[in-house]
Amino acid sequence: MTERPSPTGATADPSPPWRRGVGRRAGAFIAPALAIYLLIIVAPTVATVWISLTEWKGIGDDPQYVGLGNYRHLWGDDTFRGSFMRTLGILLAGGAIVFFCSFVFTTFLREMRAKKFIRAVVFFPNVVPPVAIAIAWAVMLAPRSGLLNGFLETIGLDLLTRTWLGPDIIFRSIIAGLVWIYTGFFITILMAGVDRIPHYYYEAAELEGASPRQKFSKVTIPLTWDVLSVSAVLWVIVAIKTFEFIYAFGGSGTDPTSTSWTLPVHVYVVALGNRTPILALGQGSAIAVVMVALVGVLIILLRRIMRRAVVEF
């Protein structure tokens, strides 16, 4: 079927009038958001990559191009390697504890009448400023006047008292604090996935003689796999970017001790903190680029590892 030519000899547009110019109108609506995204996200990212290739304080002298010199410096820096390993420690050890506790609480809360109240209580640390939590946590773990050591002494367990803020233990104390904060957050997410599972799935599993462990592995996990996938990605982001709690917990008005540094804290201290050389923006930007690359690689790996068909029900 051929189109009827227009009186001028051009082919008539077969699309209805209301669809003509849709692309232009859509572009007009998208342009402001795209401009903001380019200004706030893309431009600073490009600038950070460029600064990471220079030696610059951010003020005074012009940046001096050093190529990959900052990255080679990081490769041989023991402090950076320590920060990197502590970040991975929070990611792996902290993540394992957070998800274990979240699953345990979720399993028990599913059958409890007061689950909404309990869920609100465990979520409470997420609505309190991280700096306030860090200060309270540091007061509780203070070696002499801390509540934890005082409680252990009161009940006769003096052997368990420790210098919880000492350089050899402080990182484990940080992981404990982060677990306490974020367990409630992931309980809320997992409960949202578990609550949508129909009860008759569990009733059918009981009729088949399934144990609680089998119901968890054969019913709960498959039917909440999409929620687990999103939660894993969120934890990667949270574990690598957490700054306020660690910085406030590890320091007393100054830069925290290097034994508590993670990558975000290392970025701040190197680029803007009270250390020598001060305002090493080139090195700080290089650490930031490594941190963003780490997040991207881990998320891609997680998405590939956890890729599977979503069970519809």
mmCIF file of C-alpha atoms in Angstrom:
data_model
loop_
_atom_site.group_PDB
_atom_site.id
_atom_site.type_symbol
_atom_site.label_atom_id
_atom_site.label_comp_id
_atom_site.label_asym_id
_atom_site.label_seq_id
_atom_site.Cartn_x
_atom_site.Cartn_y
_atom_site.Cartn_z
ATOM 1 C CA MET A 1 0.000 0.000 0.000
ATOM 2 C CA THR A 2 1.560 3.283 -1.133
ATOM 3 C CA GLU A 3 1.255 6.602 0.650
ATOM 4 C CA ARG A 4 -0.636 9.353 -1.148
ATOM 5 C CA PRO A 5 1.737 12.185 -2.037
ATOM 6 C CA SER A 6 0.992 15.630 -0.714
ATOM 7 C CA PRO A 7 0.095 18.470 -3.097
ATOM 8 C CA THR A 8 3.708 19.707 -2.890
ATOM 9 C CA GLY A 9 5.075 16.312 -3.943
ATOM 10 C CA ALA A 10 6.389 15.310 -0.426
ATOM 11 C CA THR A 11 5.183 12.165 1.324
ATOM 12 C CA ALA A 12 2.524 12.894 3.946
ATOM 13 C CA ASP A 13 3.395 12.169 7.582
ATOM 14 C CA PRO A 14 1.217 9.136 8.572
ATOM 15 C CA SER A 15 1.583 9.726 12.335
ATOM 16 C CA PRO A 16 -1.338 11.385 14.152
ATOM 17 C CA PRO A 17 -0.985 15.083 14.936
ATOM 18 C CA TRP A 18 -0.655 14.583 18.696
ATOM 19 C CA ARG A 19 2.484 12.455 18.199
ATOM 20 C CA ARG A 20 4.308 14.962 16.049
ATOM 21 C CA GLY A 21 6.974 16.794 18.008
ATOM 22 C CA VAL A 22 6.875 14.344 20.939
ATOM 23 C CA GLY A 23 10.652 13.979 20.801
ATOM 24 C CA ARG A 24 11.169 17.715 21.038
ATOM 25 C CA ARG A 25 8.755 18.049 23.937
ATOM 26 C CA ALA A 26 10.361 15.090 25.739
ATOM 27 C CA GLY A 27 13.774 16.653 25.223
ATOM 28 C CA ALA A 28 12.517 19.927 26.670
ATOM 29 C CA PHE A 29 11.346 18.120 29.831
ATOM 30 C CA ILE A 30 14.532 16.043 30.175
ATOM 31 C CA ALA A 31 16.962 18.898 29.507
ATOM 32 C CA PRO A 32 16.771 20.561 32.995
ATOM 33 C CA ALA A 33 17.315 17.254 34.828
ATOM 34 C CA LEU A 34 20.100 16.305 32.430
ATOM 35 C CA ALA A 35 21.777 19.676 32.904
ATOM 36 C CA ILE A 36 21.649 19.308 36.700
ATOM 37 C CA TYR A 37 23.030 15.754 36.451
ATOM 38 C CA LEU A 38 25.895 16.903 34.241
ATOM 39 C CA LEU A 39 26.637 19.833 36.551
ATOM 40 C CA ILE A 40 26.448 17.966 39.874
ATOM 41 C CA ILE A 41 27.620 14.448 38.964
ATOM 42 C CA VAL A 42 29.504 14.275 35.675
ATOM 43 C CA ALA A 43 31.493 17.517 35.885
ATOM 44 C CA PRO A 44 32.839 16.894 39.447
ATOM 45 C CA THR A 45 33.697 13.307 38.501
ATOM 46 C CA VAL A 46 35.705 14.416 35.480
ATOM 47 C CA ALA A 47 37.370 17.149 37.558
ATOM 48 C CA THR A 48 38.287 14.629 40.277
ATOM 49 C CA VAL A 49 39.890 12.292 37.741
ATOM 50 C CA TRP A 50 41.891 15.206 36.325
ATOM 51 C CA ILE A 51 43.009 16.423 39.772
ATOM 52 C CA SER A 52 44.106 12.870 40.630
ATOM 53 C CA LEU A 53 46.665 13.187 37.820
ATOM 54 C CA THR A 54 48.143 16.354 39.307
ATOM 55 C CA GLU A 55 49.966 17.594 42.384
ATOM 56 C CA TRP A 56 47.859 20.438 43.733
ATOM 57 C CA LYS A 57 46.811 22.021 46.998
ATOM 58 C CA GLY A 58 43.630 23.555 45.594
ATOM 59 C CA ILE A 59 44.822 27.079 46.346
ATOM 60 C CA GLY A 60 47.860 29.103 45.398
ATOM 61 C CA ASP A 61 50.075 27.418 42.820
ATOM 62 C CA ASP A 62 48.690 25.945 39.622
ATOM 63 C CA PRO A 63 48.287 22.154 39.486
ATOM 64 C CA GLN A 64 51.366 20.282 38.280
ATOM 65 C CA TYR A 65 50.640 17.318 36.029
ATOM 66 C CA VAL A 66 52.247 14.131 37.401
ATOM 67 C CA GLY A 67 50.362 11.499 35.423
ATOM 68 C CA LEU A 68 49.911 8.281 37.403
ATOM 69 C CA GLY A 69 52.362 9.417 40.081
ATOM 70 C CA ASN A 70 49.677 9.675 42.770
ATOM 71 C CA TYR A 71 48.453 6.167 42.022
ATOM 72 C CA ARG A 72 52.003 4.777 42.172
ATOM 73 C CA HIS A 73 52.414 6.544 45.525
ATOM 74 C CA LEU A 74 49.272 4.869 46.842
ATOM 75 C CA TRP A 75 50.489 1.462 45.678
ATOM 76 C CA GLY A 76 53.549 1.792 47.913
ATOM 77 C CA ASP A 77 51.789 3.501 50.847
ATOM 78 C CA ASP A 78 51.254 1.220 53.859
ATOM 79 C CA THR A 79 48.648 3.608 55.289
ATOM 80 C CA PHE A 80 46.577 3.419 52.112
ATOM 81 C CA ARG A 81 46.794 -0.377 52.041
ATOM 82 C CA GLY A 82 45.627 -0.437 55.642
ATOM 83 C CA SER A 83 42.659 1.818 54.824
ATOM 84 C CA PHE A 84 41.813 -0.366 51.831
ATOM 85 C CA MET A 85 41.902 -3.569 53.882
ATOM 86 C CA ARG A 86 39.809 -2.049 56.670
ATOM 87 C CA THR A 87 37.219 -1.001 54.084
ATOM 88 C CA LEU A 88 37.112 -4.577 52.789
ATOM 89 C CA GLY A 89 36.848 -5.766 56.402
ATOM 90 C CA ILE A 90 33.739 -3.668 56.953
ATOM 91 C CA LEU A 91 32.361 -4.840 53.623
ATOM 92 C CA LEU A 92 32.893 -8.577 54.200
ATOM 93 C CA ALA A 93 32.932 -9.159 57.963
ATOM 94 C CA GLY A 94 30.437 -6.410 58.737
ATOM 95 C CA GLY A 95 28.186 -7.506 55.873
ATOM 96 C CA ALA A 96 28.183 -11.133 57.020
ATOM 97 C CA ILE A 97 27.205 -10.123 60.563
ATOM 98 C CA VAL A 98 24.596 -7.588 59.418
ATOM 99 C CA PHE A 99 22.821 -10.020 57.089
ATOM 100 C CA PHE A 100 23.020 -12.889 59.584
ATOM 101 C CA CYS A 101 21.458 -10.754 62.322
ATOM 102 C CA SER A 102 18.903 -9.343 59.876
ATOM 103 C CA PHE A 103 17.785 -12.806 58.784
ATOM 104 C CA VAL A 104 17.570 -14.054 62.371
ATOM 105 C CA PHE A 105 15.477 -11.076 63.459
ATOM 106 C CA THR A 106 13.315 -11.294 60.339
ATOM 107 C CA THR A 107 12.612 -14.985 60.936
ATOM 108 C CA PHE A 108 11.498 -14.346 64.520
ATOM 109 C CA LEU A 109 9.639 -11.116 63.790
ATOM 110 C CA ARG A 110 7.508 -12.694 61.067
ATOM 111 C CA GLU A 111 5.359 -14.527 63.607
ATOM 112 C CA MET A 112 5.320 -11.844 66.320
ATOM 113 C CA ARG A 113 2.341 -9.576 66.900
ATOM 114 C CA ALA A 114 4.510 -6.646 67.975
ATOM 115 C CA LYS A 115 6.743 -6.850 64.907
ATOM 116 C CA LYS A 116 5.932 -3.308 63.769
ATOM 117 C CA PHE A 117 6.962 -1.860 67.109
ATOM 118 C CA ILE A 118 10.143 -3.964 67.301
ATOM 119 C CA ARG A 119 11.005 -3.075 63.720
ATOM 120 C CA ALA A 120 10.660 0.623 64.582
ATOM 121 C CA VAL A 121 12.925 0.179 67.622
ATOM 122 C CA VAL A 122 15.723 -1.566 65.721
ATOM 123 C CA PHE A 123 15.436 0.995 62.904
ATOM 124 C CA PHE A 124 15.844 3.888 65.370
ATOM 125 C CA PRO A 125 19.678 4.236 65.007
ATOM 126 C CA ASN A 126 19.140 5.159 61.355
ATOM 127 C CA VAL A 127 17.178 8.310 62.239
ATOM 128 C CA VAL A 128 19.815 9.578 64.682
ATOM 129 C CA PRO A 129 22.752 11.607 63.288
ATOM 130 C CA PRO A 130 25.802 9.320 62.891
ATOM 131 C CA VAL A 131 28.008 11.783 64.793
ATOM 132 C CA ALA A 132 25.708 11.605 67.825
ATOM 133 C CA ILE A 133 25.767 7.808 67.695
ATOM 134 C CA ALA A 134 29.570 7.816 67.403
ATOM 135 C CA ILE A 135 29.927 10.048 70.469
ATOM 136 C CA ALA A 136 27.520 7.893 72.493
ATOM 137 C CA TRP A 137 29.307 4.740 71.346
ATOM 138 C CA ALA A 138 32.698 6.200 72.310
ATOM 139 C CA VAL A 139 31.389 7.173 75.756
ATOM 140 C CA MET A 140 30.043 3.669 76.284
ATOM 141 C CA LEU A 141 33.370 2.085 75.296
ATOM 142 C CA ALA A 142 35.639 4.523 77.154
ATOM 143 C CA PRO A 143 38.362 2.479 78.918
ATOM 144 C CA ARG A 144 38.023 3.978 82.417
ATOM 145 C CA SER A 145 34.589 5.558 82.754
ATOM 146 C CA GLY A 146 32.850 3.623 79.975
ATOM 147 C CA LEU A 147 29.560 1.873 80.588
ATOM 148 C CA LEU A 148 30.688 -1.435 79.105
ATOM 149 C CA ASN A 149 33.786 -1.853 81.254
ATOM 150 C CA GLY A 150 31.862 -0.617 84.291
ATOM 151 C CA PHE A 151 29.141 -3.198 83.696
ATOM 152 C CA LEU A 152 31.685 -6.006 83.273
ATOM 153 C CA GLU A 153 33.395 -5.017 86.511
ATOM 154 C CA THR A 154 30.067 -4.852 88.338
ATOM 155 C CA ILE A 155 29.130 -8.434 87.413
ATOM 156 C CA GLY A 156 32.616 -9.718 88.212
ATOM 157 C CA LEU A 157 33.923 -10.175 84.678
ATOM 158 C CA ASP A 158 36.976 -7.967 85.071
ATOM 159 C CA LEU A 159 38.967 -10.247 82.783
ATOM 160 C CA LEU A 160 36.785 -9.194 79.841
ATOM 161 C CA THR A 161 37.432 -5.471 80.237
ATOM 162 C CA ARG A 162 39.428 -4.001 77.379
ATOM 163 C CA THR A 163 40.744 -0.718 76.058
ATOM 164 C CA TRP A 164 38.036 -0.745 73.402
ATOM 165 C CA LEU A 165 39.310 2.457 71.800
ATOM 166 C CA GLY A 166 42.916 1.283 71.670
ATOM 167 C CA PRO A 167 44.661 0.985 68.289
ATOM 168 C CA ASP A 168 44.495 -2.821 68.289
ATOM 169 C CA ILE A 169 40.749 -3.045 69.036
ATOM 170 C CA ILE A 170 39.180 0.178 67.765
ATOM 171 C CA PHE A 171 38.452 -1.185 64.297
ATOM 172 C CA ARG A 172 36.461 -4.101 65.741
ATOM 173 C CA SER A 173 34.563 -1.599 67.869
ATOM 174 C CA ILE A 174 33.774 0.375 64.706
ATOM 175 C CA ILE A 175 32.419 -2.748 62.997
ATOM 176 C CA ALA A 176 30.269 -3.462 66.057
ATOM 177 C CA GLY A 177 28.855 0.064 65.930
ATOM 178 C CA LEU A 178 28.100 -0.140 62.200
ATOM 179 C CA VAL A 179 26.408 -3.512 62.674
ATOM 180 C CA TRP A 180 24.235 -2.027 65.411
ATOM 181 C CA ILE A 181 23.268 0.887 63.174
ATOM 182 C CA TYR A 182 22.543 -0.897 59.902
ATOM 183 C CA THR A 183 21.017 -4.158 61.095
ATOM 184 C CA GLY A 184 17.701 -2.377 61.656
ATOM 185 C CA PHE A 185 17.870 -0.815 58.187
ATOM 186 C CA PHE A 186 18.254 -4.172 56.456
ATOM 187 C CA ILE A 187 15.682 -5.827 58.731
ATOM 188 C CA THR A 188 13.178 -3.293 57.404
ATOM 189 C CA ILE A 189 14.100 -4.115 53.797
ATOM 190 C CA LEU A 190 14.040 -7.884 54.311
ATOM 191 C CA MET A 191 10.758 -7.737 56.221
ATOM 192 C CA ALA A 192 9.194 -5.926 53.276
ATOM 193 C CA GLY A 193 10.170 -8.882 51.098
ATOM 194 C CA VAL A 194 9.176 -11.564 53.591
ATOM 195 C CA ASP A 195 5.787 -9.990 54.367
ATOM 196 C CA ARG A 196 4.692 -10.308 50.748
ATOM 197 C CA ILE A 197 5.200 -14.111 50.741
ATOM 198 C CA PRO A 198 1.757 -15.768 51.063
ATOM 199 C CA HIS A 199 1.343 -17.853 54.235
ATOM 200 C CA TYR A 200 0.124 -20.864 52.299
ATOM 201 C CA TYR A 201 3.633 -21.396 50.916
ATOM 202 C CA TYR A 202 4.892 -22.036 54.436
ATOM 203 C CA GLU A 203 1.804 -24.110 55.275
ATOM 204 C CA ALA A 204 2.412 -26.289 52.219
ATOM 205 C CA ALA A 205 6.051 -26.704 53.218
ATOM 206 C CA GLU A 206 4.994 -27.793 56.728
ATOM 207 C CA LEU A 207 2.584 -30.355 55.267
ATOM 208 C CA GLU A 208 5.488 -31.762 53.263
ATOM 209 C CA GLY A 209 7.473 -32.108 56.486
ATOM 210 C CA ALA A 210 9.948 -29.287 55.849
ATOM 211 C CA SER A 211 12.082 -28.206 58.794
ATOM 212 C CA PRO A 212 12.522 -24.506 59.678
ATOM 213 C CA ARG A 213 15.908 -24.541 57.953
ATOM 214 C CA GLN A 214 14.380 -26.054 54.805
ATOM 215 C CA LYS A 215 11.547 -23.528 54.800
ATOM 216 C CA PHE A 216 14.119 -20.774 55.055
ATOM 217 C CA SER A 217 16.340 -22.107 52.259
ATOM 218 C CA LYS A 218 13.599 -23.393 49.927
ATOM 219 C CA VAL A 219 10.868 -20.799 50.448
ATOM 220 C CA THR A 220 12.155 -17.591 52.021
ATOM 221 C CA ILE A 221 15.425 -17.232 50.086
ATOM 222 C CA PRO A 222 14.042 -17.939 46.567
ATOM 223 C CA LEU A 223 10.990 -15.711 47.044
ATOM 224 C CA THR A 224 13.035 -12.782 48.384
ATOM 225 C CA TRP A 225 15.961 -13.112 45.984
ATOM 226 C CA ASP A 226 15.260 -9.765 44.305
ATOM 227 C CA VAL A 227 15.193 -8.057 47.711
ATOM 228 C CA LEU A 228 18.456 -9.773 48.682
ATOM 229 C CA SER A 229 20.082 -8.609 45.453
ATOM 230 C CA VAL A 230 19.127 -4.984 46.090
ATOM 231 C CA SER A 231 20.180 -5.256 49.755
ATOM 232 C CA ALA A 232 23.616 -6.588 48.784
ATOM 233 C CA VAL A 233 24.179 -3.650 46.426
ATOM 234 C CA LEU A 234 23.046 -1.203 49.108
ATOM 235 C CA TRP A 235 25.438 -2.727 51.627
ATOM 236 C CA VAL A 236 28.372 -2.371 49.233
ATOM 237 C CA ILE A 237 27.586 1.326 48.878
ATOM 238 C CA VAL A 238 27.003 1.846 52.603
ATOM 239 C CA ALA A 239 30.122 -0.050 53.695
ATOM 240 C CA ILE A 240 32.469 1.796 51.350
ATOM 241 C CA LYS A 241 31.088 5.323 51.720
ATOM 242 C CA THR A 242 30.500 5.450 55.506
ATOM 243 C CA PHE A 243 32.431 8.421 56.864
ATOM 244 C CA GLU A 244 30.744 10.350 59.684
ATOM 245 C CA PHE A 245 30.532 7.557 62.241
ATOM 246 C CA ILE A 246 34.111 6.366 61.694
ATOM 247 C CA TYR A 247 35.605 9.865 61.695
ATOM 248 C CA ALA A 248 33.773 10.973 64.839
ATOM 249 C CA PHE A 249 34.350 7.673 66.626
ATOM 250 C CA GLY A 250 38.086 7.470 65.909
ATOM 251 C CA GLY A 251 39.015 11.064 66.780
ATOM 252 C CA SER A 252 38.530 13.542 69.583
ATOM 253 C CA GLY A 253 38.150 16.846 67.796
ATOM 254 C CA THR A 254 41.099 16.093 65.497
ATOM 255 C CA ASP A 255 41.819 13.636 62.725
ATOM 256 C CA PRO A 256 41.183 10.062 63.896
ATOM 257 C CA THR A 257 43.985 7.614 64.520
ATOM 258 C CA SER A 258 45.204 5.962 61.334
ATOM 259 C CA THR A 259 44.332 2.520 62.720
ATOM 260 C CA SER A 260 40.663 3.410 62.226
ATOM 261 C CA TRP A 261 40.955 4.899 58.744
ATOM 262 C CA THR A 262 38.859 3.574 55.891
ATOM 263 C CA LEU A 263 38.949 4.885 52.322
ATOM 264 C CA PRO A 264 36.473 7.795 52.864
ATOM 265 C CA VAL A 265 38.295 8.902 56.022
ATOM 266 C CA HIS A 266 41.619 8.592 54.225
ATOM 267 C CA VAL A 267 40.329 10.793 51.378
ATOM 268 C CA TYR A 268 39.301 13.531 53.799
ATOM 269 C CA VAL A 269 42.410 13.436 55.975
ATOM 270 C CA VAL A 270 44.809 13.451 53.026
ATOM 271 C CA ALA A 271 42.966 16.136 51.049
ATOM 272 C CA LEU A 272 41.693 18.438 53.805
ATOM 273 C CA GLY A 273 42.757 17.159 57.217
ATOM 274 C CA ASN A 274 45.379 18.279 59.727
ATOM 275 C CA ARG A 275 48.369 16.398 58.411
ATOM 276 C CA THR A 276 51.553 16.985 56.402
ATOM 277 C CA PRO A 277 51.437 17.754 53.537
ATOM 278 C CA ILE A 278 48.197 19.634 54.082
ATOM 279 C CA LEU A 279 45.709 19.972 51.214
ATOM 280 C CA ALA A 280 47.156 17.197 49.050
ATOM 281 C CA LEU A 281 44.157 17.252 46.729
ATOM 282 C CA GLY A 282 45.901 15.215 44.047
ATOM 283 C CA GLN A 283 46.489 12.266 46.364
ATOM 284 C CA GLY A 284 43.039 12.606 47.914
ATOM 285 C CA SER A 285 41.404 12.615 44.479
ATOM 286 C CA ALA A 286 43.360 9.494 43.516
ATOM 287 C CA ILE A 287 41.990 7.701 46.586
ATOM 288 C CA ALA A 288 38.474 8.884 45.676
ATOM 289 C CA VAL A 289 38.844 7.503 42.151
ATOM 290 C CA VAL A 290 40.008 4.149 43.547
ATOM 291 C CA MET A 291 37.038 4.116 45.908
ATOM 292 C CA VAL A 292 34.502 4.813 43.131
ATOM 293 C CA ALA A 293 36.137 2.181 40.908
ATOM 294 C CA LEU A 294 35.929 -0.329 43.764
ATOM 295 C CA VAL A 295 32.217 0.351 44.228
ATOM 296 C CA GLY A 296 31.566 -0.044 40.498
ATOM 297 C CA VAL A 297 33.514 -3.305 40.181
ATOM 298 C CA LEU A 298 31.871 -4.849 43.244
ATOM 299 C CA ILE A 299 28.365 -3.902 42.130
ATOM 300 C CA ILE A 300 28.955 -5.376 38.665
ATOM 301 C CA LEU A 301 30.276 -8.594 40.232
ATOM 302 C CA LEU A 302 27.338 -8.793 42.625
ATOM 303 C CA ARG A 303 24.813 -8.293 39.845
ATOM 304 C CA ARG A 304 26.431 -11.069 37.833
ATOM 305 C CA ILE A 305 26.763 -13.467 40.754
ATOM 306 C CA MET A 306 23.210 -12.895 41.991
ATOM 307 C CA ARG A 307 21.608 -12.854 38.546
ATOM 308 C CA ARG A 308 18.758 -15.326 38.404
ATOM 309 C CA ALA A 309 15.120 -15.451 37.402
ATOM 310 C CA VAL A 310 12.771 -13.710 39.819
ATOM 311 C CA VAL A 311 10.111 -16.074 41.144
ATOM 312 C CA GLU A 312 6.639 -14.722 40.468
ATOM 313 C CA PHE A 313 3.899 -15.454 43.000
#
